[in-house]
mmCIF file of C-alpha atoms in Angstrom:
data_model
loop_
_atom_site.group_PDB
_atom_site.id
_atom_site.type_symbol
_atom_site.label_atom_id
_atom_site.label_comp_id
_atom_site.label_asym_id
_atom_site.label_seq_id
_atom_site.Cartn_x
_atom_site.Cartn_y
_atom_site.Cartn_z
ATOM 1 C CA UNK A 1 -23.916 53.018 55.989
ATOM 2 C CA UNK A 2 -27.213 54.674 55.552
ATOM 3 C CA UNK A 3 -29.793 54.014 53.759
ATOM 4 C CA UNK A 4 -29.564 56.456 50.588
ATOM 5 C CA UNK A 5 -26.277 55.183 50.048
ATOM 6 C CA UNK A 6 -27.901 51.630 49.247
ATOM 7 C CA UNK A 7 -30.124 53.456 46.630
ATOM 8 C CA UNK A 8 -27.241 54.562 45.045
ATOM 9 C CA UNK A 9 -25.736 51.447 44.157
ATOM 10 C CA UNK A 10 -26.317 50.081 40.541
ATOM 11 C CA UNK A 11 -25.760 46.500 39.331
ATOM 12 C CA UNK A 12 -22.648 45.413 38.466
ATOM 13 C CA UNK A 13 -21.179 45.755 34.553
ATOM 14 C CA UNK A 14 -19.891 42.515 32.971
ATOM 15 C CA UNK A 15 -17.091 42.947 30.570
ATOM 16 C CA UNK A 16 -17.938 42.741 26.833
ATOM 17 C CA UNK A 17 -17.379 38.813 25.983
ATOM 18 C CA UNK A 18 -14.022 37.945 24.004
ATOM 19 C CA UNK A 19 -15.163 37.324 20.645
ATOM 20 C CA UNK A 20 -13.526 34.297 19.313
ATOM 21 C CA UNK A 21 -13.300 35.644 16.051
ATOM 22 C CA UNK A 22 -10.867 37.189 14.414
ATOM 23 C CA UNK A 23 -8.257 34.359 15.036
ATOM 24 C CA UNK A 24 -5.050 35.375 16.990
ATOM 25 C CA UNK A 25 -2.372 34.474 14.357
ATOM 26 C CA UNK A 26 -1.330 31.313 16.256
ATOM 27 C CA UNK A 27 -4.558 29.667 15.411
ATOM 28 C CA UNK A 28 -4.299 30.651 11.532
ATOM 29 C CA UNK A 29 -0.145 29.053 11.888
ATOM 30 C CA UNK A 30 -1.569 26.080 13.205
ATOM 31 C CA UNK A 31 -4.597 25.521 10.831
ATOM 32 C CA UNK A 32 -1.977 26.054 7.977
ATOM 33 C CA UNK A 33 0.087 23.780 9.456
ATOM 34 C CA UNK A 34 -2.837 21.076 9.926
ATOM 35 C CA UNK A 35 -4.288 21.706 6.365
ATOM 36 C CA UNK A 36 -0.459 21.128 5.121
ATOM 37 C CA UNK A 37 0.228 17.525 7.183
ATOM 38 C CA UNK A 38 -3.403 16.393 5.848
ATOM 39 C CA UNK A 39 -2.526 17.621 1.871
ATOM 40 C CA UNK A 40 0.511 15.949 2.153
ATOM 41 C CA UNK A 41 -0.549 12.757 3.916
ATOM 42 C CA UNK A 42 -3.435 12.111 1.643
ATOM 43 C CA UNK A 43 -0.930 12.806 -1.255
ATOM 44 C CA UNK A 44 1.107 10.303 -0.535
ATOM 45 C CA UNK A 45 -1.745 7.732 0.223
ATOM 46 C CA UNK A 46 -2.965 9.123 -3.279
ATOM 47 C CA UNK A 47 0.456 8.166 -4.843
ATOM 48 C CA UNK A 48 1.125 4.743 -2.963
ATOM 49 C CA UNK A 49 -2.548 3.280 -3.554
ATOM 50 C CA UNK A 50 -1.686 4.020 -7.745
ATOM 51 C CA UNK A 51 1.990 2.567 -7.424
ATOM 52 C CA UNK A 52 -0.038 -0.539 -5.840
ATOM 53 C CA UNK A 53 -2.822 -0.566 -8.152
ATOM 54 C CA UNK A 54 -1.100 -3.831 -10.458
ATOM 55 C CA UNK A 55 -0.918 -5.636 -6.891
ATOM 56 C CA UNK A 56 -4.727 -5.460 -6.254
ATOM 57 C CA UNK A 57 -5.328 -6.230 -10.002
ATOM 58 C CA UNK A 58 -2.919 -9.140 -9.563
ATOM 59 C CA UNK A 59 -4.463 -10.577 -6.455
ATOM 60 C CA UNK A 60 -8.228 -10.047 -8.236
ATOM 61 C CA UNK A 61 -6.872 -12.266 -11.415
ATOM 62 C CA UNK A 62 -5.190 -14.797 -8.894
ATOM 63 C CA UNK A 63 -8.679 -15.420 -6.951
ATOM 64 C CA UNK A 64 -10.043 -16.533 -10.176
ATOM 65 C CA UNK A 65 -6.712 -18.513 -11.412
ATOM 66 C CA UNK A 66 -8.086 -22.097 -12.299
ATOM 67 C CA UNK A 67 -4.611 -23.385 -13.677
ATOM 68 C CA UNK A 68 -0.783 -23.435 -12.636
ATOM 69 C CA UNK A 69 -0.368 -21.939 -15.804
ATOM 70 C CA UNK A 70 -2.236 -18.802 -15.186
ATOM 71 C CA UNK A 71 -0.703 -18.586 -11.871
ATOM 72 C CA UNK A 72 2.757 -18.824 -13.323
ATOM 73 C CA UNK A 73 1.326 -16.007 -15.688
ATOM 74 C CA UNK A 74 -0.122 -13.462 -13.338
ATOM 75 C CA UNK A 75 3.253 -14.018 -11.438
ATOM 76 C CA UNK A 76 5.139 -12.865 -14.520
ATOM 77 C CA UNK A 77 2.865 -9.970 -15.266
ATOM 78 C CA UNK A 78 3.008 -8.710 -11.983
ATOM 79 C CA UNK A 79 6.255 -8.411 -11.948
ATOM 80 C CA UNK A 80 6.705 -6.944 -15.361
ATOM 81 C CA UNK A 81 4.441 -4.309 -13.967
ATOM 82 C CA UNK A 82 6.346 -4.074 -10.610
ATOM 83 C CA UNK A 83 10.072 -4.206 -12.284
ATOM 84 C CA UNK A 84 9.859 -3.283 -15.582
ATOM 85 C CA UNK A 85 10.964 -5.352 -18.537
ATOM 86 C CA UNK A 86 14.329 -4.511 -18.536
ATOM 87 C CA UNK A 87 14.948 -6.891 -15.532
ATOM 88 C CA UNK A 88 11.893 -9.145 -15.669
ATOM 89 C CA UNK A 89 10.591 -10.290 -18.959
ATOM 90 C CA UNK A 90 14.332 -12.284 -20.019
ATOM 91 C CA UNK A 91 13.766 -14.418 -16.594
ATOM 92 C CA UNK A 92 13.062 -17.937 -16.921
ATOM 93 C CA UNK A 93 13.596 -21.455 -15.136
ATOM 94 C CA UNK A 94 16.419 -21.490 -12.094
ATOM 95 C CA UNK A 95 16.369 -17.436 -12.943
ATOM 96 C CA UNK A 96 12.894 -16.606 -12.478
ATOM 97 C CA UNK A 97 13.088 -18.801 -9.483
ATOM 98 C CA UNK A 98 15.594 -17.279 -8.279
ATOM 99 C CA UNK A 99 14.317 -13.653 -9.087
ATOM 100 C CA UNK A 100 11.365 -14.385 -6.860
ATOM 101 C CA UNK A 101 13.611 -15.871 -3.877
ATOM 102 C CA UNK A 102 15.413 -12.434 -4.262
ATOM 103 C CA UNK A 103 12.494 -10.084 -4.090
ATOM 104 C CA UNK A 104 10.608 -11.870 -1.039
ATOM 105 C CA UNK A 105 11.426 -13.223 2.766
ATOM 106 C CA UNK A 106 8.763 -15.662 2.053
ATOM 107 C CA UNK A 107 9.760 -19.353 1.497
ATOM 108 C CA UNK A 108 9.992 -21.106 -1.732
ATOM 109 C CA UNK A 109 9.378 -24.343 -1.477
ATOM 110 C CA UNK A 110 10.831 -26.638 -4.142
ATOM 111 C CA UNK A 111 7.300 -28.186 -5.350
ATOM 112 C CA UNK A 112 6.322 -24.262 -5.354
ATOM 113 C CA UNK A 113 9.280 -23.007 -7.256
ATOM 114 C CA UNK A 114 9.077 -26.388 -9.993
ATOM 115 C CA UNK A 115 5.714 -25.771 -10.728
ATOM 116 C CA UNK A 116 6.355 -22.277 -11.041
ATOM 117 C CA UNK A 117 9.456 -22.548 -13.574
ATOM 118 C CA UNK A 118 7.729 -25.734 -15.535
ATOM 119 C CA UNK A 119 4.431 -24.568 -15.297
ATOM 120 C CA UNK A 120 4.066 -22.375 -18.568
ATOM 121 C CA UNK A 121 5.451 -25.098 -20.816
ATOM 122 C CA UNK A 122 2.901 -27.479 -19.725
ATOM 123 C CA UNK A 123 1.033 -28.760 -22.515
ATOM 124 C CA UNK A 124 -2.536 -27.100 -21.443
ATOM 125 C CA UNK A 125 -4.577 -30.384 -22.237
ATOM 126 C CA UNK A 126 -6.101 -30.770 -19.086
ATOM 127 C CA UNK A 127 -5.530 -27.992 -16.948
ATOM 128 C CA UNK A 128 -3.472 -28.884 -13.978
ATOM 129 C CA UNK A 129 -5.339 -27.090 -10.808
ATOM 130 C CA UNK A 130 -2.846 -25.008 -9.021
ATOM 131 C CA UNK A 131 -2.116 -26.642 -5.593
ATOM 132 C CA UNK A 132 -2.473 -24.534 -2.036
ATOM 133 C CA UNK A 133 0.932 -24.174 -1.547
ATOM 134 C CA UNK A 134 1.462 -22.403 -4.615
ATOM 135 C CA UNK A 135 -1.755 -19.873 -4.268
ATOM 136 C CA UNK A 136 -0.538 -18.941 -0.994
ATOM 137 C CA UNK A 137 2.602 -18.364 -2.178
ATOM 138 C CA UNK A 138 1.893 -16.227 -5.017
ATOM 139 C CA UNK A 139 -0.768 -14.116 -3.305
ATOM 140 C CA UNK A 140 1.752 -13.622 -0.237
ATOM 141 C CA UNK A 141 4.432 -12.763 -2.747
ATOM 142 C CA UNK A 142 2.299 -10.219 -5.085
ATOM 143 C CA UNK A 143 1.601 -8.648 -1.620
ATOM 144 C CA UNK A 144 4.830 -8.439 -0.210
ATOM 145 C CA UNK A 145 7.592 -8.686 -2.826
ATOM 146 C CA UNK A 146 9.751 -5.366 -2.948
ATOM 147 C CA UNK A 147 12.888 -4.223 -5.416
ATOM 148 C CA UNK A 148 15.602 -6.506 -5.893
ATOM 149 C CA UNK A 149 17.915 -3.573 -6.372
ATOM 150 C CA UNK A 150 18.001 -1.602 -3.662
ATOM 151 C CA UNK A 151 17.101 -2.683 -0.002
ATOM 152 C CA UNK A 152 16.183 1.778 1.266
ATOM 153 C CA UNK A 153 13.206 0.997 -1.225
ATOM 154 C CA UNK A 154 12.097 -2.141 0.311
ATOM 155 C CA UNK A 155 11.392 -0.630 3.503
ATOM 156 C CA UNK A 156 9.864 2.390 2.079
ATOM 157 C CA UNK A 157 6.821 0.314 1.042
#
């Protein structure tokens, strides 16, 4: 090679850069399709955490329950809110008991469930405390209880 033809040589060209933008249509599918999944997931969070709004209300009022009584009473509320008065608000004695037995895989124990069906016709001079047993039981059943009706719906929530 001689040496003119080394003079001759220039550098080397680089390609022009890809340019990231505009977006192949793939990328715009699959943004649409990620925008979509988070609309409808934080929907449906949206829509679950107001169907469960009475539950945290309930729990908040059972925190500062000071009687059987009012435990008894956020019970029925809760579930008036839950079920509707149609199936709730007739319930009383063995039936409420039993109501709640239906609408939970938690046990009732029998102290639980007397206290429970006895406790609103109390006379309210003093104020009976509300025992352990039955706080546990109602916050673990305002948690957990699901429709008595139809067992798809329990799972769903």
């Amino acid at each position: 090679m001689a040496p003119s033809d080394l003079n001759n040589l220039h550098d080397i060209h680089q390609p022009v850069a890809i340019s990231h933008w505009p977006l192949a249509p793939g990328w715009w599918f699959l943004i649409a399709v990620g925008l979509s999944v988070a609309l409808i997931t934080a929907l449906r969070w949206h829509r679950r955490w107001k169907r469960t709004a009475y539950r945290r209300a309930a729990l908040a009022e059972l925190r500062s329950a000071t009687s059987t009584a009012e435990v008894a009473e956020i019970m029925k509320r809760t579930a008036l809110a839950g079920f509707g008065r149609a199936e709730v608000a007739s319930l009383t004695g063995h039936d409420w008991i039993q109501w709640l037995r239906r609408s939970t895989d938690l046990e009732l124990e029998q102290q639980v469930a007397d206290d429970l069906s006895l406790a609103i016709y109390r006379s309210p001079q003093p104020p009976q405390p509300p025992q352990e047993a039955l706080l546990r039981f109602a916050g673990a059943w305002i948690e957990t209880h699901r429709d008595t009706t139809s067992p798809q719906q329990a799972d769903s929530c």
